[in-house]
PDB file of C-alpha atoms and ligand atoms in Angstrom:
ATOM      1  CA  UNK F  94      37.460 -87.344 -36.315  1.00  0.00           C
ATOM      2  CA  UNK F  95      36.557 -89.965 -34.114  1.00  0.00           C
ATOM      3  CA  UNK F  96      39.043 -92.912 -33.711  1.00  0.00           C
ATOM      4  CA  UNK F  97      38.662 -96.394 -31.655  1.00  0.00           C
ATOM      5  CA  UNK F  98      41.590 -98.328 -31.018  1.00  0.00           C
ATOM      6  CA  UNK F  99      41.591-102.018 -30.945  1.00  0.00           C
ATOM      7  CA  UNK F 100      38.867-101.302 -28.214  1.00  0.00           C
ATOM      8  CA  UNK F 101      38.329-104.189 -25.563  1.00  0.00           C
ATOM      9  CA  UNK F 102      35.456-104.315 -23.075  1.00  0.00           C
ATOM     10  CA  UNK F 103      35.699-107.216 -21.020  1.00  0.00           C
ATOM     11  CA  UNK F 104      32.959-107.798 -18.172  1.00  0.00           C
ATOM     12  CA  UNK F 105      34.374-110.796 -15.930  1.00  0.00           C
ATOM     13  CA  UNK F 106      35.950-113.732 -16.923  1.00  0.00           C
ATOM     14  CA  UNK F 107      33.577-115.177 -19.193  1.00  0.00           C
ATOM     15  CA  UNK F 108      32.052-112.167 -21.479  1.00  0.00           C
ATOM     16  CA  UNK F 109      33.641-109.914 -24.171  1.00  0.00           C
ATOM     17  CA  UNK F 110      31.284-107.419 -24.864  1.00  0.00           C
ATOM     18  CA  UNK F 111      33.337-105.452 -27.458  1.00  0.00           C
ATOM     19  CA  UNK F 112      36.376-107.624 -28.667  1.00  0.00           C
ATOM     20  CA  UNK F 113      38.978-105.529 -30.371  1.00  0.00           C
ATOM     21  CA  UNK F 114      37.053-102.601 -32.294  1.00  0.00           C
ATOM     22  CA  UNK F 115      38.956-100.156 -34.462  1.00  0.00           C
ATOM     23  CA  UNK F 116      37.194 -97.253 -36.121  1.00  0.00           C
ATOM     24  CA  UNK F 117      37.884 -93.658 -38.248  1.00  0.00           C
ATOM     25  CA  UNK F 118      34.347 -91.619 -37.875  1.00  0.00           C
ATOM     26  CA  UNK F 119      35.190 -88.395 -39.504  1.00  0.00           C
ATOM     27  CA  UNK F 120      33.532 -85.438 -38.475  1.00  0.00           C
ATOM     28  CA  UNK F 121      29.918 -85.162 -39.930  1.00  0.00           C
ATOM     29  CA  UNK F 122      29.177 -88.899 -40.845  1.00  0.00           C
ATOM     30  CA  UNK F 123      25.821 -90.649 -39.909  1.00  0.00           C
ATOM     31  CA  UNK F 124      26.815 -93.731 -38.833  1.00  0.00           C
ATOM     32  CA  UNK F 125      24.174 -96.541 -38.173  1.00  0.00           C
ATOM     33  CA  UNK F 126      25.816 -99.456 -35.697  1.00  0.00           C
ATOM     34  CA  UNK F 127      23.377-102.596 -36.574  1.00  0.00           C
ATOM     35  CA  UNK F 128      23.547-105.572 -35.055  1.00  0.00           C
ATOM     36  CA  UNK F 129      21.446-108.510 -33.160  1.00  0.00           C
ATOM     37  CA  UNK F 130      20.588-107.669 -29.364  1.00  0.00           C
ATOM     38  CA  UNK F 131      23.898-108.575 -27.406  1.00  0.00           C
ATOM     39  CA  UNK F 132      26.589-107.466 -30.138  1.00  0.00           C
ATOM     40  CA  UNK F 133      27.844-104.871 -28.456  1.00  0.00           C
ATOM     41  CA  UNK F 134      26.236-101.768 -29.930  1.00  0.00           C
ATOM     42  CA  UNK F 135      25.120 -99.807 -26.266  1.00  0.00           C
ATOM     43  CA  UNK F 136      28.933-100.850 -24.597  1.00  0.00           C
ATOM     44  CA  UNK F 137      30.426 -99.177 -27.838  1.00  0.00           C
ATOM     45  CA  UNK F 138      28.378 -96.026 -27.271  1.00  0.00           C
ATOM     46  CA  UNK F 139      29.140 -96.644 -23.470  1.00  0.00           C
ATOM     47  CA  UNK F 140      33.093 -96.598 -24.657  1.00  0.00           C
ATOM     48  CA  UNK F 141      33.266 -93.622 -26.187  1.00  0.00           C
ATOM     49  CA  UNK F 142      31.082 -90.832 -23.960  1.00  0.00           C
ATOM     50  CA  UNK F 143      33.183 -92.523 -20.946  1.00  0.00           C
ATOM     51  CA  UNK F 144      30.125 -94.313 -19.650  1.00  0.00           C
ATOM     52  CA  UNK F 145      32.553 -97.241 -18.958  1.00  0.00           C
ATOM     53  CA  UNK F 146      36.077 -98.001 -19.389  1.00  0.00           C
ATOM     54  CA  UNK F 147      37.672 -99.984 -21.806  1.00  0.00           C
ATOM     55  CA  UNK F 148      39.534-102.592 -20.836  1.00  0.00           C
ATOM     56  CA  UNK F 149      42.216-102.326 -23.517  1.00  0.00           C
ATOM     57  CA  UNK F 150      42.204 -99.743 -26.162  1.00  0.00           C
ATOM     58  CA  UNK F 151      41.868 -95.985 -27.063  1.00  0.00           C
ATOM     59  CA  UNK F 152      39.406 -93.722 -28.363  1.00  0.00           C
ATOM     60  CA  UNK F 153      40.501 -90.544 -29.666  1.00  0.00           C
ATOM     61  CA  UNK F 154      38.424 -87.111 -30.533  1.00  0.00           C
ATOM     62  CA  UNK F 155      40.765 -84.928 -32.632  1.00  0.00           C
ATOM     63  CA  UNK F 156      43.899 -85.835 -31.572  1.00  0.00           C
ATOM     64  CA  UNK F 157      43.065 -86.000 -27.987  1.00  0.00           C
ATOM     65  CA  UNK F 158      42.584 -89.705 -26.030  1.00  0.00           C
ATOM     66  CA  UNK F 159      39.174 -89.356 -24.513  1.00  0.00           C
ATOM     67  CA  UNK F 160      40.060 -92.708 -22.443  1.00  0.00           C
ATOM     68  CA  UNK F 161      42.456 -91.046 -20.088  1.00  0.00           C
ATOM     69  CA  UNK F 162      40.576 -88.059 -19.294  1.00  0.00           C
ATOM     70  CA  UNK F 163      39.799 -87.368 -15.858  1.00  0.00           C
ATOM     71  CA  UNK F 164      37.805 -84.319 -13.552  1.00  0.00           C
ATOM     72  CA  UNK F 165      36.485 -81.244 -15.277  1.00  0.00           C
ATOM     73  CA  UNK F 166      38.275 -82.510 -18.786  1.00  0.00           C
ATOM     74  CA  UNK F 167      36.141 -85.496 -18.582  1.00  0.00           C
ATOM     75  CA  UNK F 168      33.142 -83.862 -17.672  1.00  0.00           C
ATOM     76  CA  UNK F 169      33.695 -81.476 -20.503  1.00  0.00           C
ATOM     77  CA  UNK F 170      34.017 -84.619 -22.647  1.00  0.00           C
ATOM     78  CA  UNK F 171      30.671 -86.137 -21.254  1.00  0.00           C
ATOM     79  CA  UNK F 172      29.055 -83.021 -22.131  1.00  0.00           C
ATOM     80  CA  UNK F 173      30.342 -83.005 -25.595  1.00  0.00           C
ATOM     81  CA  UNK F 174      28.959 -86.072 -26.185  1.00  0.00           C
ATOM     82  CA  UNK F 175      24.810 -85.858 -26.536  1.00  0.00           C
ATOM     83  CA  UNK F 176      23.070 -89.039 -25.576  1.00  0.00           C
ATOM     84  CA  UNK F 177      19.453 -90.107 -27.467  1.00  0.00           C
ATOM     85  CA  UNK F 178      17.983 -93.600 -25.424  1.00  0.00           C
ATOM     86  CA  UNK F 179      15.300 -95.717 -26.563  1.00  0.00           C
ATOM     87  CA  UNK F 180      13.207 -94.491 -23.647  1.00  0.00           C
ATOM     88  CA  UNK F 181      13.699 -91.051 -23.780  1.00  0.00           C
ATOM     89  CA  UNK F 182      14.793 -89.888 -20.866  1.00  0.00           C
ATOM     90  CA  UNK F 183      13.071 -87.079 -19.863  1.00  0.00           C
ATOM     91  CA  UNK F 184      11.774 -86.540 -16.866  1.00  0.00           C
ATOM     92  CA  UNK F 185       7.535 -86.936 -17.469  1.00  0.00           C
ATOM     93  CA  UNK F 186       6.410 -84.382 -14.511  1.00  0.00           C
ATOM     94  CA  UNK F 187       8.034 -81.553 -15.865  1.00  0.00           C
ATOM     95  CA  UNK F 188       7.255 -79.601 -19.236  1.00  0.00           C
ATOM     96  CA  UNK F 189       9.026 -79.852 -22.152  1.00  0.00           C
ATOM     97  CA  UNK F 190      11.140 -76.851 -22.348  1.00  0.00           C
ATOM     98  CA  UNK F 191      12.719 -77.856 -18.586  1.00  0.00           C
ATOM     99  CA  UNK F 192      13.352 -81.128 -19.747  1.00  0.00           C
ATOM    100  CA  UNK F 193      15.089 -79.616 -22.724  1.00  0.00           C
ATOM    101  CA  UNK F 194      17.250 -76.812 -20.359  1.00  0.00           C
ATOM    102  CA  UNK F 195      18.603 -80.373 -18.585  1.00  0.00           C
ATOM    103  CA  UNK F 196      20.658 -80.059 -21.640  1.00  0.00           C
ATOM    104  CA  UNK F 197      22.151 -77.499 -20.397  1.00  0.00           C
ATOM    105  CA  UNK F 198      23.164 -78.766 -16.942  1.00  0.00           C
ATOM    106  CA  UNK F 199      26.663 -80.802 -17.597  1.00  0.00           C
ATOM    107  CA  UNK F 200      27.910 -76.996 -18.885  1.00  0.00           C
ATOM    108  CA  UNK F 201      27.149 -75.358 -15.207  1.00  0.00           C
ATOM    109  CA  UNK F 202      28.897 -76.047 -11.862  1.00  0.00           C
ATOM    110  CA  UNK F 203      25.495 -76.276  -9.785  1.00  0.00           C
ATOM    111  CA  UNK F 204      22.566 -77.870 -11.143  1.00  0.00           C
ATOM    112  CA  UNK F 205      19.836 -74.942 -11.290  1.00  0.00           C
ATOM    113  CA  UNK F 206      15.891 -76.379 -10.582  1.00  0.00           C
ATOM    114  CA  UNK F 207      13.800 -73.662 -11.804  1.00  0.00           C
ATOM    115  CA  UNK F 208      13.776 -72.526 -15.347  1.00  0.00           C
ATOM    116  CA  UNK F 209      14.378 -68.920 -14.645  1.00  0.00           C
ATOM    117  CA  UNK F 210      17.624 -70.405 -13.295  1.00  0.00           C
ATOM    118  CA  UNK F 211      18.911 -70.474 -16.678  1.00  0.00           C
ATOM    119  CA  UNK F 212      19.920 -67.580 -18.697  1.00  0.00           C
ATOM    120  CA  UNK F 213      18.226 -65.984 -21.682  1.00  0.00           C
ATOM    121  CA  UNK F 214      20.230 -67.075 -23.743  1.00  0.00           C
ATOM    122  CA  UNK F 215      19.885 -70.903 -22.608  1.00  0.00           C
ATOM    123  CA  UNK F 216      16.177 -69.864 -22.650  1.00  0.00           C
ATOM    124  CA  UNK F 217      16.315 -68.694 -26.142  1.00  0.00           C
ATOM    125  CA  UNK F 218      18.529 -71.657 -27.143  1.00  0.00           C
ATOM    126  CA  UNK F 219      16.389 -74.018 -25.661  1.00  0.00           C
ATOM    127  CA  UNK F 220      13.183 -72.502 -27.518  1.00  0.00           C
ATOM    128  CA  UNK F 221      14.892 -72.532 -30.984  1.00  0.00           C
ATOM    129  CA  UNK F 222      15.712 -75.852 -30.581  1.00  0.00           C
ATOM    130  CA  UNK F 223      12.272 -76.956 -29.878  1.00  0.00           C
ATOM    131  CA  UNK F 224      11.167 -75.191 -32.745  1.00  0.00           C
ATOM    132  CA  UNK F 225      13.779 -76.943 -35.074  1.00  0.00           C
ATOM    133  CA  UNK F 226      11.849 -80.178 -33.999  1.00  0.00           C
ATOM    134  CA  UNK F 227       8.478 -78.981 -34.581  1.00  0.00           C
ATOM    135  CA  UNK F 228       7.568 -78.717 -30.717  1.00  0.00           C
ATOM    136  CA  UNK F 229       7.522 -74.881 -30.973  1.00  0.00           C
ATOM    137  CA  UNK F 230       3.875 -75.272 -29.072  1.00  0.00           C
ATOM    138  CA  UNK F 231       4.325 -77.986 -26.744  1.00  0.00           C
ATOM    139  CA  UNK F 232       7.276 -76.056 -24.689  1.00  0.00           C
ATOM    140  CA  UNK F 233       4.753 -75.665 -21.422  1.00  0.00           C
ATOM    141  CA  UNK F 234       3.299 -78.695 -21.612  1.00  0.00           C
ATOM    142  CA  UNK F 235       3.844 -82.374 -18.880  1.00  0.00           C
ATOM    143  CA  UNK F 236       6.624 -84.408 -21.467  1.00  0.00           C
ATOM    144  CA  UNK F 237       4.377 -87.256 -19.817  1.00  0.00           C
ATOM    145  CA  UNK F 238       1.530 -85.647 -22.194  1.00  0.00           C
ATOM    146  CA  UNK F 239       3.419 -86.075 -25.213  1.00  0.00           C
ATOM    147  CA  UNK F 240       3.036 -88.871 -27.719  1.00  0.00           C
ATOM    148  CA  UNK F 241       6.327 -91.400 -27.681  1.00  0.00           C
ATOM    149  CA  UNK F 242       7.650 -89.412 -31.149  1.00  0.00           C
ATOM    150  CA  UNK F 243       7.249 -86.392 -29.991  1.00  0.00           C
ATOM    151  CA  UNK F 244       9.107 -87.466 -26.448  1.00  0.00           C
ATOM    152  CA  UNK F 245      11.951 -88.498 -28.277  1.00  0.00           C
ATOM    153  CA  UNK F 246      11.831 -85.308 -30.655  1.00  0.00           C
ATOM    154  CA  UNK F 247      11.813 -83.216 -27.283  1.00  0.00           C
ATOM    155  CA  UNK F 248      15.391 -85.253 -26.252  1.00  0.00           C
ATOM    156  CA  UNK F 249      16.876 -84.693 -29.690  1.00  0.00           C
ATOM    157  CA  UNK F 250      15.970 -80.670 -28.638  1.00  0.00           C
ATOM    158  CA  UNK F 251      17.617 -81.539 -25.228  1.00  0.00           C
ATOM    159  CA  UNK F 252      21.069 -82.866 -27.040  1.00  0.00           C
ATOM    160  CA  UNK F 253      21.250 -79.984 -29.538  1.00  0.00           C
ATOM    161  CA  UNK F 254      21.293 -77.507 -26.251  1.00  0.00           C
ATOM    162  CA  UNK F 255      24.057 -79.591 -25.460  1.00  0.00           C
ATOM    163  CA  UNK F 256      25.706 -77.580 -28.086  1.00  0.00           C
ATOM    164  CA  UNK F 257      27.355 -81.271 -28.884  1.00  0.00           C
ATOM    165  CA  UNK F 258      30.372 -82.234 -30.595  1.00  0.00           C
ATOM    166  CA  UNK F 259      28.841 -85.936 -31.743  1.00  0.00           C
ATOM    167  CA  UNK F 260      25.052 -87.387 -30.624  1.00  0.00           C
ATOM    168  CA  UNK F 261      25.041 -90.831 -29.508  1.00  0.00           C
ATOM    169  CA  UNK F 262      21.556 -92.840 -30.344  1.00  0.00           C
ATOM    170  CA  UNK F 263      21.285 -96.146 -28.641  1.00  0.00           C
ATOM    171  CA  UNK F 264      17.860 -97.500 -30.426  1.00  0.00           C
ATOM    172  CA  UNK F 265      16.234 -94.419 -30.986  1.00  0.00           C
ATOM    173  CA  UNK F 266      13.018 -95.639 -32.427  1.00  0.00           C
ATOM    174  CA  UNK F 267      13.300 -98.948 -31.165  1.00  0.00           C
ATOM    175  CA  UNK F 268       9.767 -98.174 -28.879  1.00  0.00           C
ATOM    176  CA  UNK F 269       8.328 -96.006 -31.553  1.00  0.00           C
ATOM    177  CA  UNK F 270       5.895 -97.239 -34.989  1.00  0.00           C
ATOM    178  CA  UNK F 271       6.959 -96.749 -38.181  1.00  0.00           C
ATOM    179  CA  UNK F 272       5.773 -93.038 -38.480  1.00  0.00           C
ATOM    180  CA  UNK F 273       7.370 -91.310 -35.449  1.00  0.00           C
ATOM    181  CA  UNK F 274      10.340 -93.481 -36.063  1.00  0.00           C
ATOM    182  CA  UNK F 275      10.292 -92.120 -39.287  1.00  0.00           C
ATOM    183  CA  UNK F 276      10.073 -88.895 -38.049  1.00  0.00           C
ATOM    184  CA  UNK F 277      12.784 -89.237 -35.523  1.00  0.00           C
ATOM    185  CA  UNK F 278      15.360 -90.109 -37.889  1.00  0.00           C
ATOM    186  CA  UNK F 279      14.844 -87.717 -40.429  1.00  0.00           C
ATOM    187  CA  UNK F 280      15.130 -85.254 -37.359  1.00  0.00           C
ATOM    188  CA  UNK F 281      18.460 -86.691 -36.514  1.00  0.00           C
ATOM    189  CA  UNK F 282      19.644 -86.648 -40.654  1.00  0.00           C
ATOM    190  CA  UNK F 283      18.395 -83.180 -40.574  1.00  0.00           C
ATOM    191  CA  UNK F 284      20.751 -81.894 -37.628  1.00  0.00           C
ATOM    192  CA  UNK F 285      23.425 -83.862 -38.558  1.00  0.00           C
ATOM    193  CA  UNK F 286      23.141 -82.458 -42.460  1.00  0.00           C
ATOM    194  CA  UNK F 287      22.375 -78.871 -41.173  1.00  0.00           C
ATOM    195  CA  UNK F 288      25.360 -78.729 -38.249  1.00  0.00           C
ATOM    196  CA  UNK F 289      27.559 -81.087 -39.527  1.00  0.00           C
ATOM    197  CA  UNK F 290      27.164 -83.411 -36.001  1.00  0.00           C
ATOM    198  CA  UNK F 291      28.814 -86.663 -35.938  1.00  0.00           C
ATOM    199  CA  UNK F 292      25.946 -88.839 -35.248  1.00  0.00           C
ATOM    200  CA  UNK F 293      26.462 -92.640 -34.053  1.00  0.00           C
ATOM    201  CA  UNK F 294      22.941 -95.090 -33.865  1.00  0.00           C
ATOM    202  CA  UNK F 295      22.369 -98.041 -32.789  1.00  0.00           C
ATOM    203  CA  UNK F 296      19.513 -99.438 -34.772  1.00  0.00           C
ATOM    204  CA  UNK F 297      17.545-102.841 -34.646  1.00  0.00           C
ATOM    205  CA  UNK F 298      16.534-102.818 -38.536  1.00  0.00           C
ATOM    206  CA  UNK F 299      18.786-102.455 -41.193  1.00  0.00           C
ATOM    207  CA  UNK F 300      16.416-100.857 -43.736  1.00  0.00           C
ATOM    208  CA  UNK F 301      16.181 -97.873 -41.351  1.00  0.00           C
ATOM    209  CA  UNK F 302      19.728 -97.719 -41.252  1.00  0.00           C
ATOM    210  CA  UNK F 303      19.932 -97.938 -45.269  1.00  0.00           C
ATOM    211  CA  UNK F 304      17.643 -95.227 -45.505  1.00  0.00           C
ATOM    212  CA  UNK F 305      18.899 -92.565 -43.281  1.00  0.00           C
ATOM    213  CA  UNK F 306      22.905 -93.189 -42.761  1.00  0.00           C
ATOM    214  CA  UNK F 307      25.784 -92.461 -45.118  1.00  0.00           C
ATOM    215  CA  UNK F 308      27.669 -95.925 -43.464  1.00  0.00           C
ATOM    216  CA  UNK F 309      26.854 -99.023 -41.408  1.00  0.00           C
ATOM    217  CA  UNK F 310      29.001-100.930 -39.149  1.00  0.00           C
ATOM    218  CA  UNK F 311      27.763-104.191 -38.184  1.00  0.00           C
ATOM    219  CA  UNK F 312      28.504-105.877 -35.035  1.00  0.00           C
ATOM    220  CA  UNK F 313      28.685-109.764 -34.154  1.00  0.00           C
ATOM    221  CA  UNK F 314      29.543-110.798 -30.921  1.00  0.00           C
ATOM    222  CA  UNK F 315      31.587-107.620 -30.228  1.00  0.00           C
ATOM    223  CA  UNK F 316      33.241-107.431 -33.482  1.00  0.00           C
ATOM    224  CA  UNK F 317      32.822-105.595 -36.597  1.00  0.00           C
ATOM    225  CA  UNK F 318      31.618-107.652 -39.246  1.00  0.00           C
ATOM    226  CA  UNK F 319      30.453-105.077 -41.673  1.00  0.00           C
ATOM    227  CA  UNK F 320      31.659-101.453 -42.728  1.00  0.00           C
ATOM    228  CA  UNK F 321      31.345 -99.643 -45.288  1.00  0.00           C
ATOM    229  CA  UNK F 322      27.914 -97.525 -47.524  1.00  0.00           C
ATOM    230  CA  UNK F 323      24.651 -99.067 -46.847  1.00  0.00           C
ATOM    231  CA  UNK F 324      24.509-100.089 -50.564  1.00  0.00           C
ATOM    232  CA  UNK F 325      27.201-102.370 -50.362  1.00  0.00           C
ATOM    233  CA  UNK F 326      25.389-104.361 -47.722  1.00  0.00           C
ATOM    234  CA  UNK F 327      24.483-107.665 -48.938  1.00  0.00           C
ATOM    235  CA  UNK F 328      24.056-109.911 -46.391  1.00  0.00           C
ATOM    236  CA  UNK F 329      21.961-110.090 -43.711  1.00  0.00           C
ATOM    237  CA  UNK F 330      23.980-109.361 -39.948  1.00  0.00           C
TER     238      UNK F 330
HETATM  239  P1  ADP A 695      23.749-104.608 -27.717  1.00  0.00           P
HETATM  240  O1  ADP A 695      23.676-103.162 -27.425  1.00  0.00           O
HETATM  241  O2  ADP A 695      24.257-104.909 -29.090  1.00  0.00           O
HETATM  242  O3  ADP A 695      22.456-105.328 -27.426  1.00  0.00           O
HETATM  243  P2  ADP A 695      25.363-104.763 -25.332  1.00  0.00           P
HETATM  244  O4  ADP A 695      26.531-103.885 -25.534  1.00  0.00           O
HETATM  245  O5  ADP A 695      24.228-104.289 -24.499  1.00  0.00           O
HETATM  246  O6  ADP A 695      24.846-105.261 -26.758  1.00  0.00           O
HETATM  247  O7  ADP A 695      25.858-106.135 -24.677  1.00  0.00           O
HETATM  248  C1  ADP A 695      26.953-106.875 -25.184  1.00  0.00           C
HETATM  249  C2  ADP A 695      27.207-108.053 -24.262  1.00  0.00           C
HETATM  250  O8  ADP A 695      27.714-107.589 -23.021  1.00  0.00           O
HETATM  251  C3  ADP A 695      25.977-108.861 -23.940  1.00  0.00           C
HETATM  252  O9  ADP A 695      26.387-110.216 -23.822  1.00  0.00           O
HETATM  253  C4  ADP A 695      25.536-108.310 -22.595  1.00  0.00           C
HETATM  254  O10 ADP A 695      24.818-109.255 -21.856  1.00  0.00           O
HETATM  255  C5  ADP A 695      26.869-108.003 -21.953  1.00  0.00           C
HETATM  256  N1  ADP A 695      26.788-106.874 -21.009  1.00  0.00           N
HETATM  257  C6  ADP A 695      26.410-105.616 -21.282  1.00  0.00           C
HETATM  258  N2  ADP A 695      26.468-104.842 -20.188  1.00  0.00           N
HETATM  259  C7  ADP A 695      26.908-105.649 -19.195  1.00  0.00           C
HETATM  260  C8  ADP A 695      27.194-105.433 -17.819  1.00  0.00           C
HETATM  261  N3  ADP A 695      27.037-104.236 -17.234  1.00  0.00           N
HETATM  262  N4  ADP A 695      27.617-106.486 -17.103  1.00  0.00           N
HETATM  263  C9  ADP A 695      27.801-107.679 -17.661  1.00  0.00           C
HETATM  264  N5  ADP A 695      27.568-107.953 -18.955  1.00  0.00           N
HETATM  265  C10 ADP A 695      27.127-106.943 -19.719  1.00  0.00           C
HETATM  266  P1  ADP A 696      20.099-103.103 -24.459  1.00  0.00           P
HETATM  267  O1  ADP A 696      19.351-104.290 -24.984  1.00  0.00           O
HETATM  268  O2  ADP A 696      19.441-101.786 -24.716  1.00  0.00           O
HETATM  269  O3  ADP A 696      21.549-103.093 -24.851  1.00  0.00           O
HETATM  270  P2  ADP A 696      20.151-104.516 -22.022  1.00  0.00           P
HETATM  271  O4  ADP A 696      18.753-104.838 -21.640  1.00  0.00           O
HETATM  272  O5  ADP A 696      21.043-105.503 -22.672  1.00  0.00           O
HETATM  273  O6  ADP A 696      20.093-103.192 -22.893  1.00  0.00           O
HETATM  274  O7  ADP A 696      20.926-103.968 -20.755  1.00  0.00           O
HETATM  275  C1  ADP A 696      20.328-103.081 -19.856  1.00  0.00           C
HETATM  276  C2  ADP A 696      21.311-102.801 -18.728  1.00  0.00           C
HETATM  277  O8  ADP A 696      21.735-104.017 -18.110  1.00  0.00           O
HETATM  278  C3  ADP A 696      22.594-102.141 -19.221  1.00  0.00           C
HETATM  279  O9  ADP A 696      22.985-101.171 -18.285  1.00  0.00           O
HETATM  280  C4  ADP A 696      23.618-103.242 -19.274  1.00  0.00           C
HETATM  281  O10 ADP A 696      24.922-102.758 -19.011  1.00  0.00           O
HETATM  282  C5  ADP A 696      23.134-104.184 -18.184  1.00  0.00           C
HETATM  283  N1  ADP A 696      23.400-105.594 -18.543  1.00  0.00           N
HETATM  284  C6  ADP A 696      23.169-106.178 -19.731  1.00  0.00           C
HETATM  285  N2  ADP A 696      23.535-107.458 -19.725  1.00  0.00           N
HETATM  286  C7  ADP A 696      24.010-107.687 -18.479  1.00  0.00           C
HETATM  287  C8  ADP A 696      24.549-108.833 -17.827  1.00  0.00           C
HETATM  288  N3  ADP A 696      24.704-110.000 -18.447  1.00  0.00           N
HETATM  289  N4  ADP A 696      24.921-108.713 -16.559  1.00  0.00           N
HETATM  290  C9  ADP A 696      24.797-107.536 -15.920  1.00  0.00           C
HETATM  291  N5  ADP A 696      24.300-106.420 -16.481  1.00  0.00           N
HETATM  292  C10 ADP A 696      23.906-106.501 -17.731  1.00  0.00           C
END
């Protein structure tokens, strides 16, 4: 279960990005956060991996309050939280299956370069999750090769090694058409059906987020205006 707390982010004087947010995720939910540009959706996400700190409120991962975690607990926190961005991410120079092993990095104490760094079971991790999205073939290649769906495919592969406890989306398709972003969310529904993942998206459109997610939250100028099943949605957010 994932719980916010009247959650406050206040940058300056004069903005309120998140203005008193209180939220139950339990475990296994797909979760679609809609809202116009500005609304707060990214500082939310921001919130709860520990990006930023709130400036009043809690969040809470089973029982434990994320927001005062600090050193290796918080790092372990960071980790367990798997982060998909609307531009991907990876890092274009490399091939995919290195880009994927970065997955792996917030679970070591020194950050290994070479792929043979990693151990075989990483290795083998890291292959079976490219697999699960598809990319089985595409593990040697430049990610800078790959199409935009596929790129963001090959970070969904690079969360799951992550071995995550919930996957934070911030406009996953927001840069892709209609097909890949189909393809990316059905990707997502399928990992969080399959694993049981917590997953929490950001989307632009709401139709996407009636299609793939069990619930939508809607956010207006840092508040919830909306939650509950996307087919008691009526209004426009
Ligand atoms: P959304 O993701 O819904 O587009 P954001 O969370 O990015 O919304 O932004 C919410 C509000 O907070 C906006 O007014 C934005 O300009 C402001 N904001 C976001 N990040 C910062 C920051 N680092 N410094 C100052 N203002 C910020
Ligand atoms: P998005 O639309 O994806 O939420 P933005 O373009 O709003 O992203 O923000 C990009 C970056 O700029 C973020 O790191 C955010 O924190 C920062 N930012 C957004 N608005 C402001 C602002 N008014 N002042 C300072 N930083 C901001």
């Amino acid at each position: 279960m994932l719980k916010a707390t009247a959650l406050v982010k206040r940058y300056g004087p004069c903005v309120t990005a998140v203005d008193g947010v209180s939220l139950e995720i339990p475990q296994g939910q797909m979760v679609g956060v809609i809202g116009r540009s500005g609304a707060g959706k990214s500082t939310l996400l921001r919130l709860i991996n520990r990006l930023i700190d709130p400036t009043e409120g809690q969040v809470h991962f089973d029982g434990v309050d994320v927001t005062r975690l600090k050193g290796r607990r918080l790092r372990e926190w960071r980790a367990a939280c798997a982060m998909i961005f609307q531009q991907f991410n990876l890092v274009g120079r490399l091939d995919v299956l290195t880009n994927v092993l970065v997955g792996r990095v917030g679970h070591r104490a020194t950050v290994p370069t070479l792929v043979k760094q990693f151990s075989r079971s990483e290795r083998a991790l890291a292959a079976q999750a490219l697999e699960r999205l598809d990319l089985a073939d595409q593990g040697l290649q430049r990610a800078e090769t790959l199409s935009g769906g596929q790129q963001q495919r090959v970070a969904i592969a690079r969360a799951l090694v992550q071995q995550p406890r919930l996957i934070l989306a911030d406009e996953p398709i927001a840069s892709l058409d209609p097909g890949n972003a189909k393809r990316v969310m059905d990707a997502l529904r399928a990992i969080n059906r399959e694993d049981g993942l917590t997953v929490l998206c950001n989307l632009h459109h709401i139709s996407t987020a009636r299609d793939t997610c069990d619930r939508i939250i809607g956010m207006q100028d840092g508040r919830v205006v909306f939650d509950g099943p996307p087919e008691t949605l009526t209004s426009p957010i």
